[in-house]
């Protein structure tokens, strides 16, 4: 099931509904002579932004097109609140119903389609449908009957099964992953600067600790020497009978 997209805010020369594979490289012109450079990005602020971006585990609603394999990527709306400049807003179709129509009835006004899910359609919406034996097309909502029924301008063949994909929106968001890559480069530079700073601080602290240890060793030696001299003095005084036994005991303590 191929989902088409109409771009309104971004000029597009090549649109692919599936993956693009190349044996070469992806090249983007980045010559400074075509740019009006405002300055170098703030690395610390970029790091803060990067840390606030959530990596999300998800699967695609359109399992027919994308399968059920898990993805680990970002969500455009969440990124937009942090780095809006990497978000593009385009026109496209969302699978907000993604089910077979419960029933279809035909009249002179058009086709009344009933869904099991709440369709969330409005008058004038273009709805992508896949019709059995006919393929994909868009139908226009003429009237919303209730949350599960709507009338289309087009008369469809009620004998064919109709798969309701979803409605076309003009605010489908996409992410410029190149922009996120450069944000990551800037943030990595901020981390590197911090690591270098911590290494310098650690080197200074190591030297200070080494100096303190040397002073401590010297102090211990001086105390040991002083104690030895004091012991010798006590012995000398004791032999000369200048001190009695009680005085000697007090000095030894």
Coordinates of N, CA and C in Angstrom, one line a residue:
X1 N 0.8 -1.2 0.0 CA 0.0 0.0 0.0 C 0.9 1.2 0.0
X2 N 0.9 2.0 -1.1 CA 1.7 3.1 -1.2 C 1.0 4.4 -0.8
X3 N 1.7 5.2 0.1 CA 1.1 6.4 0.6 C 1.8 7.6 -0.2
X4 N 1.0 8.4 -0.8 CA 1.5 9.5 -1.5 C 1.5 10.7 -0.6
X5 N 2.3 11.7 -1.0 CA 2.4 12.9 -0.1 C 2.5 14.1 -1.0
X6 N 1.8 15.2 -0.7 CA 1.9 16.4 -1.5 C 2.6 17.4 -0.6
X7 N 3.7 18.0 -1.1 CA 4.5 18.9 -0.3 C 4.1 20.3 -0.6
X8 N 3.9 21.1 0.5 CA 3.5 22.5 0.3 C 4.5 23.5 0.8
X9 N 5.2 23.1 1.9 CA 6.1 24.1 2.5 C 7.6 23.8 2.1
X10 N 7.9 22.7 1.4 CA 9.3 22.4 1.1 C 9.3 22.0 -0.4
X11 N 10.3 22.6 -1.1 CA 10.5 22.3 -2.5 C 11.2 20.9 -2.6
X12 N 10.5 20.1 -3.4 CA 11.0 18.7 -3.5 C 11.2 18.3 -4.9
X13 N 12.4 17.8 -5.2 CA 12.7 17.3 -6.6 C 12.5 15.8 -6.7
X14 N 12.7 15.1 -5.6 CA 12.6 13.6 -5.6 C 11.8 13.2 -4.3
X15 N 10.7 12.5 -4.6 CA 10.0 11.9 -3.4 C 9.9 10.4 -3.6
X16 N 10.2 9.7 -2.6 CA 10.2 8.2 -2.6 C 9.3 7.7 -1.4
X17 N 8.4 6.8 -1.7 CA 7.5 6.3 -0.7 C 8.2 5.2 0.1
X18 N 9.4 4.7 -0.4 CA 10.1 3.6 0.2 C 11.6 4.0 0.4
X19 N 12.4 3.1 0.8 CA 13.8 3.4 1.1 C 14.6 3.7 -0.2
X20 N 15.6 4.4 0.0 CA 16.6 4.7 -1.1 C 17.9 4.1 -0.8
X21 N 18.5 3.3 -1.8 CA 19.7 2.7 -1.6 C 20.7 3.1 -2.6
X22 N 21.9 3.4 -2.2 CA 23.0 3.8 -3.1 C 24.3 3.2 -2.8
X23 N 25.1 2.9 -3.8 CA 26.4 2.3 -3.6 C 27.5 3.5 -3.4
X24 N 27.0 4.7 -3.7 CA 27.9 5.8 -3.6 C 27.6 6.6 -2.3
X25 N 27.6 7.9 -2.4 CA 27.4 8.8 -1.2 C 26.2 9.7 -1.5
X26 N 25.7 10.3 -0.3 CA 24.7 11.3 -0.4 C 25.5 12.7 -0.3
X27 N 25.4 13.5 -1.3 CA 26.2 14.8 -1.3 C 25.2 16.0 -1.2
X28 N 25.5 16.9 -0.3 CA 24.8 18.1 -0.2 C 25.7 19.3 -0.3
X29 N 25.3 20.3 -1.1 CA 26.2 21.5 -1.3 C 26.2 22.2 0.0
X30 N 27.4 22.6 0.5 CA 27.5 23.3 1.7 C 28.6 24.4 1.7
X31 N 28.8 25.0 0.5 CA 29.8 26.0 0.3 C 29.5 27.3 1.0
X32 N 30.4 27.8 1.8 CA 30.1 29.0 2.5 C 29.8 30.2 1.7
X33 N 30.2 30.2 0.4 CA 29.9 31.3 -0.5 C 28.4 31.4 -0.9
X34 N 27.6 30.4 -0.6 CA 26.2 30.5 -0.9 C 25.4 30.7 0.4
X35 N 26.1 31.0 1.5 CA 25.4 31.1 2.8 C 25.7 32.5 3.5
X36 N 24.7 32.9 4.2 CA 24.9 34.1 5.0 C 25.0 33.6 6.4
X37 N 26.3 33.5 6.8 CA 26.6 32.8 8.1 C 26.4 33.8 9.3
X38 N 25.6 33.4 10.3 CA 25.3 34.2 11.4 C 26.2 34.0 12.6
X39 N 26.9 32.9 12.6 CA 27.8 32.6 13.7 C 27.9 31.1 14.0
X40 N 28.7 30.8 15.0 CA 28.9 29.4 15.4 C 27.9 29.0 16.5
X41 N 27.3 27.9 16.3 CA 26.2 27.5 17.3 C 26.8 27.3 18.7
X42 N 26.0 27.6 19.7 CA 26.3 27.4 21.1 C 26.3 25.9 21.4
X43 N 27.5 25.4 21.6 CA 27.7 23.9 21.9 C 26.9 23.5 23.1
X44 N 27.0 24.3 24.2 CA 26.4 23.9 25.4 C 24.9 23.8 25.3
X45 N 24.4 24.8 24.6 CA 22.9 24.9 24.4 C 22.5 23.7 23.5
X46 N 23.3 23.4 22.5 CA 23.0 22.3 21.7 C 23.0 21.0 22.4
X47 N 23.9 20.8 23.4 CA 23.9 19.6 24.2 C 22.6 19.5 25.1
X48 N 22.2 20.6 25.6 CA 21.0 20.7 26.4 C 19.8 20.2 25.6
X49 N 19.7 20.7 24.3 CA 18.6 20.4 23.4 C 18.7 18.9 23.1
X50 N 19.9 18.4 22.8 CA 20.0 17.0 22.5 C 19.6 16.1 23.6
X51 N 19.9 16.4 24.8 CA 19.6 15.6 26.0 C 18.0 15.6 26.2
X52 N 17.3 16.6 25.7 CA 15.9 16.6 25.9 C 15.1 15.9 24.8
X53 N 15.8 15.5 23.8 CA 15.1 14.7 22.7 C 14.9 13.3 23.1
X54 N 13.7 12.8 23.0 CA 13.3 11.5 23.4 C 13.4 10.5 22.2
X55 N 14.1 9.4 22.4 CA 14.2 8.3 21.4 C 13.0 7.3 21.8
X56 N 12.2 7.1 20.8 CA 10.9 6.4 21.0 C 10.9 5.0 20.3
X57 N 10.4 4.0 20.9 CA 10.2 2.7 20.3 C 8.7 2.7 19.8
X58 N 8.6 2.3 18.5 CA 7.2 2.3 17.9 C 7.2 1.4 16.7
X59 N 6.0 1.1 16.3 CA 5.7 0.4 15.0 C 4.8 1.4 14.2
X60 N 4.7 1.1 12.9 CA 3.9 2.0 12.0 C 2.5 1.5 12.0
X61 N 1.5 2.4 12.0 CA 0.1 2.0 11.9 C -0.2 1.3 10.6
X62 N 0.4 1.8 9.6 CA 0.3 1.2 8.2 C 1.2 0.0 8.2
X63 N 0.7 -1.1 8.7 CA 1.5 -2.3 8.8 C 1.6 -3.0 7.4
X64 N 0.6 -2.7 6.5 CA 0.7 -3.3 5.2 C 1.9 -2.8 4.4
X65 N 2.1 -1.5 4.5 CA 3.2 -0.8 3.8 C 4.5 -1.0 4.5
X66 N 4.5 -0.9 5.9 CA 5.8 -0.8 6.6 C 6.0 -2.1 7.4
X67 N 5.1 -3.0 7.5 CA 5.3 -4.2 8.2 C 5.1 -4.0 9.7
X68 N 5.4 -4.9 10.5 CA 5.3 -4.8 12.0 C 6.6 -4.6 12.7
X69 N 7.7 -4.4 11.9 CA 9.0 -4.3 12.5 C 9.1 -3.1 13.4
X70 N 9.8 -3.2 14.5 CA 9.9 -2.0 15.4 C 10.9 -1.0 14.9
X71 N 10.7 0.2 15.3 CA 11.5 1.4 15.0 C 12.0 2.0 16.3
X72 N 13.2 2.6 16.3 CA 13.7 3.3 17.4 C 14.2 4.6 16.8
X73 N 13.3 5.6 16.9 CA 13.6 6.9 16.3 C 13.0 8.0 17.1
X74 N 13.0 9.2 16.5 CA 12.3 10.3 17.2 C 10.9 10.6 16.7
X75 N 10.1 11.3 17.4 CA 8.8 11.7 17.0 C 8.8 13.2 16.7
X76 N 8.3 13.6 15.5 CA 8.5 14.9 15.0 C 7.9 16.0 16.0
X77 N 6.7 15.7 16.6 CA 6.1 16.7 17.4 C 6.9 17.0 18.7
X78 N 7.6 15.9 19.2 CA 8.4 16.1 20.4 C 9.7 16.9 20.1
X79 N 10.3 16.5 18.9 CA 11.5 17.3 18.5 C 11.1 18.7 18.2
X80 N 10.0 19.0 17.6 CA 9.6 20.3 17.2 C 9.6 21.3 18.4
X81 N 9.2 20.7 19.6 CA 9.2 21.6 20.8 C 10.6 22.0 21.3
X82 N 11.6 21.3 20.8 CA 13.0 21.6 21.2 C 13.8 22.2 20.1
X83 N 13.7 21.6 18.9 CA 14.5 22.1 17.8 C 13.6 22.3 16.6
X84 N 12.7 23.3 16.6 CA 11.7 23.4 15.5 C 12.3 23.6 14.1
X85 N 13.6 24.0 14.0 CA 14.2 24.3 12.7 C 14.5 23.0 11.9
X86 N 14.4 21.8 12.6 CA 14.7 20.6 11.8 C 13.4 19.9 11.4
X87 N 12.2 20.6 11.6 CA 10.9 20.0 11.3 C 10.4 20.7 10.0
X88 N 9.9 19.9 9.1 CA 9.2 20.3 7.9 C 7.8 20.0 8.0
X89 N 6.9 20.9 7.6 CA 5.4 20.6 7.6 C 4.9 20.5 6.2
X90 N 4.3 19.4 5.8 CA 3.9 19.2 4.5 C 2.4 18.7 4.4
X91 N 1.9 18.5 3.3 CA 0.6 17.9 3.1 C 0.8 16.4 2.9
X92 N 0.0 15.6 3.5 CA 0.1 14.1 3.4 C -1.2 13.5 3.9
X93 N -1.2 12.2 3.9 CA -2.3 11.4 4.4 C -1.9 10.6 5.6
X94 N -2.8 10.6 6.6 CA -2.5 9.8 7.9 C -3.5 8.7 8.0
X95 N -3.1 7.5 8.5 CA -4.0 6.4 8.6 C -4.8 6.4 9.9
X96 N -5.7 7.4 10.0 CA -6.4 7.6 11.3 C -7.6 6.7 11.4
X97 N -8.0 6.0 10.3 CA -9.1 5.0 10.4 C -8.5 3.6 10.1
X98 N -7.9 3.4 9.0 CA -7.2 2.2 8.6 C -7.9 0.9 8.9
X99 N -9.1 0.8 8.2 CA -9.9 -0.4 8.4 C -10.9 -0.6 7.2
X100 N -11.4 -1.8 7.0 CA -12.4 -2.0 6.0 C -13.7 -1.3 6.5
X101 N -14.4 -0.6 5.5 CA -15.7 0.0 5.8 C -16.6 -1.0 6.3
X102 N -17.4 -0.7 7.4 CA -18.4 -1.6 7.9 C -19.5 -1.8 6.9
X103 N -19.9 -0.7 6.3 CA -21.0 -0.8 5.2 C -20.9 0.4 4.3
X104 N -21.5 0.2 3.1 CA -21.6 1.3 2.2 C -23.0 1.3 1.6
X105 N -23.7 2.4 1.6 CA -25.0 2.5 0.9 C -24.9 3.7 -0.1
X106 N -25.6 3.5 -1.2 CA -25.6 4.4 -2.3 C -26.9 5.2 -2.4
X107 N -26.8 6.5 -2.8 CA -28.0 7.3 -3.0 C -27.7 8.3 -4.1
X108 N -28.6 9.1 -4.4 CA -28.4 10.2 -5.4 C -27.4 11.2 -4.9
X109 N -27.3 11.3 -3.6 CA -26.4 12.3 -3.0 C -24.9 11.8 -3.0
X110 N -24.7 10.5 -3.1 CA -23.4 10.0 -3.0 C -23.3 8.6 -2.3
X111 N -22.2 8.4 -1.6 CA -22.1 7.1 -0.8 C -22.0 7.4 0.7
X112 N -22.8 6.7 1.4 CA -22.7 6.8 2.9 C -21.9 5.6 3.4
X113 N -20.8 6.0 4.0 CA -19.8 5.0 4.5 C -19.9 4.9 6.0
X114 N -20.0 3.7 6.5 CA -20.0 3.5 8.0 C -18.7 2.8 8.4
X115 N -18.1 3.3 9.5 CA -16.8 2.8 10.0 C -17.0 2.3 11.4
X116 N -16.2 1.3 11.8 CA -16.2 0.9 13.2 C -15.6 1.9 14.1
X117 N -14.5 2.4 13.6 CA -13.7 3.4 14.4 C -14.4 4.8 14.2
X118 N -14.1 5.7 15.2 CA -14.5 7.1 15.1 C -13.6 7.7 14.0
X119 N -14.2 8.2 12.9 CA -13.4 8.7 11.8 C -12.8 10.0 11.9
X120 N -13.4 10.9 12.7 CA -12.8 12.2 12.9 C -12.7 13.0 11.6
X121 N -13.6 12.9 10.7 CA -13.6 13.6 9.5 C -14.4 14.9 9.6
X122 N -14.2 15.8 8.7 CA -14.9 17.1 8.6 C -15.3 17.3 7.1
X123 N -16.4 18.1 6.9 CA -16.8 18.4 5.6 C -15.7 19.0 4.8
X124 N -15.5 18.5 3.6 CA -14.4 18.9 2.7 C -13.1 18.1 2.8
X125 N -13.0 17.3 3.8 CA -11.8 16.4 3.9 C -11.7 15.5 2.7
X126 N -10.4 15.3 2.2 CA -10.2 14.3 1.2 C -9.7 13.0 1.9
X127 N -10.4 11.9 1.6 CA -10.2 10.6 2.3 C -9.6 9.6 1.3
X128 N -8.5 9.0 1.7 CA -7.8 8.0 0.9 C -8.5 6.7 1.1
X129 N -9.0 6.1 0.1 CA -9.6 4.8 0.2 C -9.0 3.8 -0.8
X130 N -9.0 2.5 -0.5 CA -8.5 1.5 -1.5 C -9.7 0.6 -1.8
X131 N -10.1 0.6 -3.1 CA -11.3 -0.1 -3.5 C -10.9 -1.4 -4.1
X132 N -11.6 -2.4 -3.7 CA -11.4 -3.8 -4.3 C -11.6 -3.7 -5.8
X133 N -10.6 -4.3 -6.5 CA -10.6 -4.4 -8.0 C -10.5 -3.0 -8.7
X134 N -10.3 -2.0 -7.9 CA -10.2 -0.6 -8.5 C -8.9 0.1 -8.1
X135 N -8.4 -0.2 -6.9 CA -7.2 0.5 -6.4 C -7.5 1.7 -5.5
X136 N -6.4 2.5 -5.5 CA -6.4 3.6 -4.5 C -7.0 4.9 -5.2
X137 N -7.8 5.7 -4.4 CA -8.3 6.9 -4.8 C -8.7 7.8 -3.6
X138 N -9.0 9.0 -3.9 CA -9.4 10.0 -2.8 C -10.9 10.3 -3.1
X139 N -11.6 10.3 -2.0 CA -13.0 10.8 -2.1 C -13.2 12.0 -1.1
X140 N -14.2 12.8 -1.4 CA -14.4 14.0 -0.6 C -15.6 13.9 0.3
X141 N -15.4 14.3 1.5 CA -16.5 14.3 2.5 C -17.5 15.4 2.2
X142 N -18.7 15.0 1.9 CA -19.8 15.9 1.6 C -20.6 16.3 2.8
X143 N -20.8 15.3 3.7 CA -21.5 15.6 5.0 C -21.1 14.6 6.0
X144 N -20.9 15.1 7.3 CA -20.6 14.2 8.4 C -22.0 13.8 9.0
X145 N -22.3 12.6 9.0 CA -23.6 12.2 9.6 C -23.5 12.0 11.1
X146 N -22.5 11.3 11.5 CA -22.1 11.1 12.9 C -20.7 10.7 13.0
X147 N -20.2 10.3 14.2 CA -18.8 10.0 14.4 C -18.4 8.7 13.7
X148 N -19.3 7.9 13.2 CA -19.0 6.7 12.5 C -19.5 6.6 11.1
X149 N -20.2 7.7 10.6 CA -20.8 7.7 9.3 C -20.5 9.0 8.6
X150 N -20.2 8.9 7.3 CA -20.0 10.2 6.5 C -20.5 9.9 5.1
X151 N -20.9 11.0 4.4 CA -21.3 10.9 3.1 C -20.3 11.5 2.1
X152 N -20.0 10.8 1.1 CA -19.0 11.3 0.1 C -19.7 11.8 -1.2
X153 N -19.1 12.7 -1.9 CA -19.6 13.2 -3.1 C -19.6 12.1 -4.2
X154 N -18.6 11.2 -4.1 CA -18.5 10.2 -5.2 C -19.4 9.0 -4.9
X155 N -20.0 8.5 -5.9 CA -20.8 7.2 -5.8 C -19.9 6.0 -6.0
X156 N -19.7 5.2 -5.0 CA -18.9 4.0 -5.1 C -19.7 2.8 -5.3
X157 N -19.1 1.8 -5.8 CA -19.7 0.5 -6.1 C -19.9 -0.2 -4.7
X158 N -21.1 -0.4 -4.2 CA -21.3 -1.0 -2.9 C -21.0 -2.5 -2.9
X159 N -20.8 -3.1 -4.1 CA -20.5 -4.5 -4.1 C -19.0 -4.7 -3.8
X160 N -18.2 -3.7 -4.0 CA -16.7 -3.9 -3.7 C -16.4 -3.5 -2.3
X161 N -15.4 -4.2 -1.7 CA -14.9 -3.9 -0.4 C -14.1 -2.6 -0.5
X162 N -14.3 -1.7 0.5 CA -13.6 -0.5 0.5 C -12.8 -0.3 1.8
X163 N -11.5 -0.1 1.7 CA -10.6 0.0 2.8 C -10.5 1.5 3.1
X164 N -10.8 2.0 4.2 CA -10.7 3.4 4.6 C -9.3 3.6 5.2
X165 N -8.5 4.3 4.5 CA -7.1 4.5 5.0 C -7.1 5.7 6.0
X166 N -7.5 6.9 5.6 CA -7.5 8.0 6.4 C -7.6 9.3 5.7
X167 N -7.5 10.4 6.4 CA -7.7 11.7 5.7 C -6.4 12.4 5.4
X168 N -6.5 13.3 4.4 CA -5.4 14.1 4.0 C -5.3 15.3 5.0
X169 N -4.1 15.6 5.4 CA -3.9 16.7 6.3 C -2.8 17.7 5.7
X170 N -2.8 18.9 6.2 CA -1.8 19.9 5.6 C -0.7 20.2 6.7
X171 N -0.6 19.4 7.7 CA 0.4 19.6 8.7 C 1.1 18.3 9.1
X172 N 1.4 17.5 8.1 CA 2.1 16.2 8.3 C 3.6 16.6 8.5
X173 N 4.1 16.2 9.6 CA 5.5 16.6 10.0 C 6.6 15.6 9.6
X174 N 7.7 16.1 9.2 CA 8.8 15.2 8.9 C 10.1 15.8 9.5
X175 N 11.1 14.9 9.8 CA 12.3 15.4 10.5 C 13.5 15.4 9.6
X176 N 14.2 16.5 9.6 CA 15.5 16.6 8.9 C 16.6 16.0 9.8
X177 N 16.8 14.7 9.5 CA 17.8 14.0 10.3 C 19.2 14.5 10.1
X178 N 19.5 15.1 9.0 CA 20.8 15.8 8.8 C 21.0 16.9 9.8
X179 N 19.9 17.6 10.1 CA 19.9 18.7 11.1 C 20.2 18.1 12.5
X180 N 19.6 17.0 12.8 CA 19.8 16.3 14.1 C 21.3 15.8 14.1
X181 N 21.8 15.4 13.0 CA 23.2 14.9 13.0 C 24.2 16.0 13.3
X182 N 24.0 17.2 12.7 CA 24.9 18.3 13.0 C 24.7 18.8 14.5
X183 N 23.4 18.7 15.0 CA 23.2 19.1 16.4 C 24.0 18.1 17.3
X184 N 24.0 16.9 16.9 CA 24.8 15.9 17.7 C 26.3 16.2 17.6
X185 N 26.8 16.6 16.5 CA 28.2 17.0 16.3 C 28.5 18.1 17.3
X186 N 27.7 19.1 17.3 CA 27.9 20.3 18.2 C 27.9 19.9 19.7
X187 N 26.9 19.0 20.0 CA 26.7 18.5 21.4 C 27.9 17.7 21.8
X188 N 28.4 16.9 20.9 CA 29.6 16.0 21.1 C 30.8 16.9 21.4
X189 N 31.0 18.0 20.7 CA 32.1 18.9 21.0 C 32.0 19.5 22.4
X190 N 30.7 19.8 22.8 CA 30.5 20.3 24.2 C 30.9 19.3 25.2
X191 N 30.6 18.0 24.9 CA 31.0 17.0 25.9 C 32.5 16.8 25.9
X192 N 33.1 16.9 24.7 CA 34.6 16.8 24.7 C 35.2 18.0 25.5
X193 N 34.7 19.2 25.3 CA 35.3 20.3 26.0 C 35.1 20.1 27.5
X194 N 34.0 19.5 27.9 CA 33.8 19.2 29.4 C 34.8 18.2 29.9
X195 N 35.0 17.1 29.0 CA 35.9 16.1 29.4 C 37.4 16.6 29.6
X196 N 37.8 17.5 28.6 CA 39.1 18.1 28.7 C 39.2 18.9 29.9
X197 N 38.1 19.7 30.2 CA 38.1 20.5 31.4 C 38.3 19.7 32.7
X198 N 37.5 18.6 32.8 CA 37.6 17.7 33.9 C 39.0 17.1 34.0
X199 N 39.6 16.7 32.9 CA 40.9 16.1 32.9 C 42.0 17.1 33.5
X200 N 41.8 18.4 33.1 CA 42.7 19.5 33.6 C 42.5 19.6 35.2
X201 N 41.2 19.6 35.6 CA 40.9 19.8 37.0 C 41.5 18.6 37.8
X202 N 41.3 17.4 37.2 CA 41.8 16.2 37.8 C 43.4 16.2 37.9
X203 N 44.0 16.8 36.9 CA 45.5 16.9 36.9 C 45.9 17.8 38.0
X204 N 45.2 19.0 38.2 CA 45.5 19.9 39.2 C 45.3 19.3 40.6
X205 N 44.2 18.6 40.8 CA 43.9 18.0 42.1 C 44.9 16.9 42.4
X206 N 45.3 16.2 41.4 CA 46.3 15.1 41.6 C 47.7 15.7 42.1
X207 N 48.1 16.8 41.5 CA 49.3 17.5 41.9 C 49.2 18.0 43.3
X208 N 48.0 18.6 43.6 CA 47.8 19.1 44.9 C 47.8 18.0 46.0
X209 N 47.2 16.9 45.6 CA 47.2 15.7 46.5 C 48.6 15.2 46.7
X210 N 49.4 15.2 45.7 CA 50.8 14.7 45.8 C 51.6 15.6 46.7
X211 N 51.4 16.9 46.5 CA 52.1 17.9 47.4 C 51.7 17.7 48.9
X212 N 50.4 17.5 49.1 CA 49.9 17.3 50.4 C 50.5 16.1 51.1
X213 N 50.5 15.0 50.3 CA 51.1 13.7 50.8 C 52.6 13.9 51.1
X214 N 53.3 14.7 50.3 CA 54.7 14.9 50.6 C 54.9 15.7 51.9
X215 N 54.0 16.7 52.1 CA 54.1 17.5 53.3 C 53.7 16.6 54.5
X216 N 52.7 15.7 54.3 CA 52.3 14.8 55.4 C 53.4 13.9 55.8
X217 N 54.1 13.4 54.8 CA 55.3 12.5 55.1 C 56.3 13.2 55.8
X218 N 56.6 14.4 55.4 CA 57.7 15.3 56.1 C 57.3 15.6 57.5
X219 N 56.0 15.9 57.7 CA 55.5 16.2 59.1 C 55.6 14.9 60.0
X220 N 55.3 13.7 59.4 CA 55.4 12.5 60.2 C 56.9 12.3 60.6
X221 N 57.8 12.5 59.7 CA 59.2 12.3 60.0 C 59.7 13.3 61.1
X222 N 59.2 14.5 61.0 CA 59.6 15.5 62.0 C 59.0 15.1 63.4
X223 N 57.8 14.6 63.4 CA 57.1 14.2 64.7 C 57.9 13.0 65.3
X224 N 58.3 12.1 64.4 CA 59.0 10.9 64.8 C 60.4 11.3 65.4
X225 N 61.1 12.3 64.7 CA 62.3 12.8 65.2 C 62.2 13.5 66.6
X226 N 61.1 14.3 66.7 CA 60.9 15.0 67.9 C 60.6 14.1 69.1
X227 N 59.8 13.0 68.8 CA 59.5 12.0 69.8 C 60.7 11.3 70.3
X228 N 61.6 11.0 69.3 CA 62.9 10.3 69.7 C 63.7 11.2 70.6
X229 N 63.8 12.5 70.2 CA 64.6 13.4 71.0 C 64.0 13.6 72.4
X230 N 62.7 13.6 72.5 CA 62.0 13.7 73.8 C 62.3 12.5 74.7
X231 N 62.2 11.3 74.0 CA 62.5 10.1 74.8 C 63.9 10.1 75.3
X232 N 64.8 10.5 74.5 CA 66.2 10.6 74.9 C 66.4 11.5 76.1
X233 N 65.7 12.7 76.0 CA 65.8 13.7 77.1 C 65.2 13.1 78.4
X234 N 64.1 12.4 78.3 CA 63.5 11.8 79.5 C 64.5 10.8 80.2
X235 N 65.1 10.0 79.3 CA 66.1 9.0 79.8 C 67.2 9.7 80.5
X236 N 67.7 10.8 79.9 CA 68.9 11.5 80.5 C 68.5 12.1 81.8
X237 N 67.3 12.7 81.9 CA 66.9 13.4 83.1 C 66.6 12.3 84.2
X238 N 66.2 11.2 83.8 CA 65.9 10.1 84.8 C 67.2 9.6 85.4
X239 N 68.2 9.5 84.5 CA 69.5 9.0 85.0 C 70.2 10.0 86.0
X240 N 70.0 11.3 85.7 CA 70.6 12.3 86.5 C 69.9 12.6 87.8
X241 N 68.8 11.8 88.1 CA 68.0 12.0 89.3 C 67.4 13.3 89.4
X242 N 67.3 14.0 88.3 CA 66.6 15.3 88.4 C 65.1 15.1 88.5
X243 N 64.6 14.0 87.9 CA 63.2 13.7 87.9 C 63.0 12.5 88.8
X244 N 62.0 12.5 89.6 CA 61.6 11.3 90.4 C 60.8 10.4 89.5
X245 N 60.5 9.2 90.0 CA 59.7 8.2 89.2 C 58.3 8.7 88.8
X246 N 57.7 9.4 89.7 CA 56.3 9.9 89.4 C 56.4 10.9 88.2
X247 N 57.4 11.8 88.3 CA 57.5 12.8 87.2 C 57.8 12.1 85.8
X248 N 58.6 11.1 85.9 CA 59.0 10.3 84.7 C 57.7 9.7 84.1
X249 N 56.9 9.1 84.9 CA 55.6 8.4 84.5 C 54.7 9.5 83.8
X250 N 54.7 10.7 84.4 CA 53.8 11.7 83.8 C 54.4 12.1 82.4
X251 N 55.7 12.2 82.2 CA 56.2 12.6 81.0 C 56.1 11.5 79.9
X252 N 56.2 10.3 80.3 CA 56.0 9.2 79.4 C 54.6 9.1 78.9
X253 N 53.6 9.4 79.7 CA 52.2 9.4 79.3 C 52.0 10.5 78.2

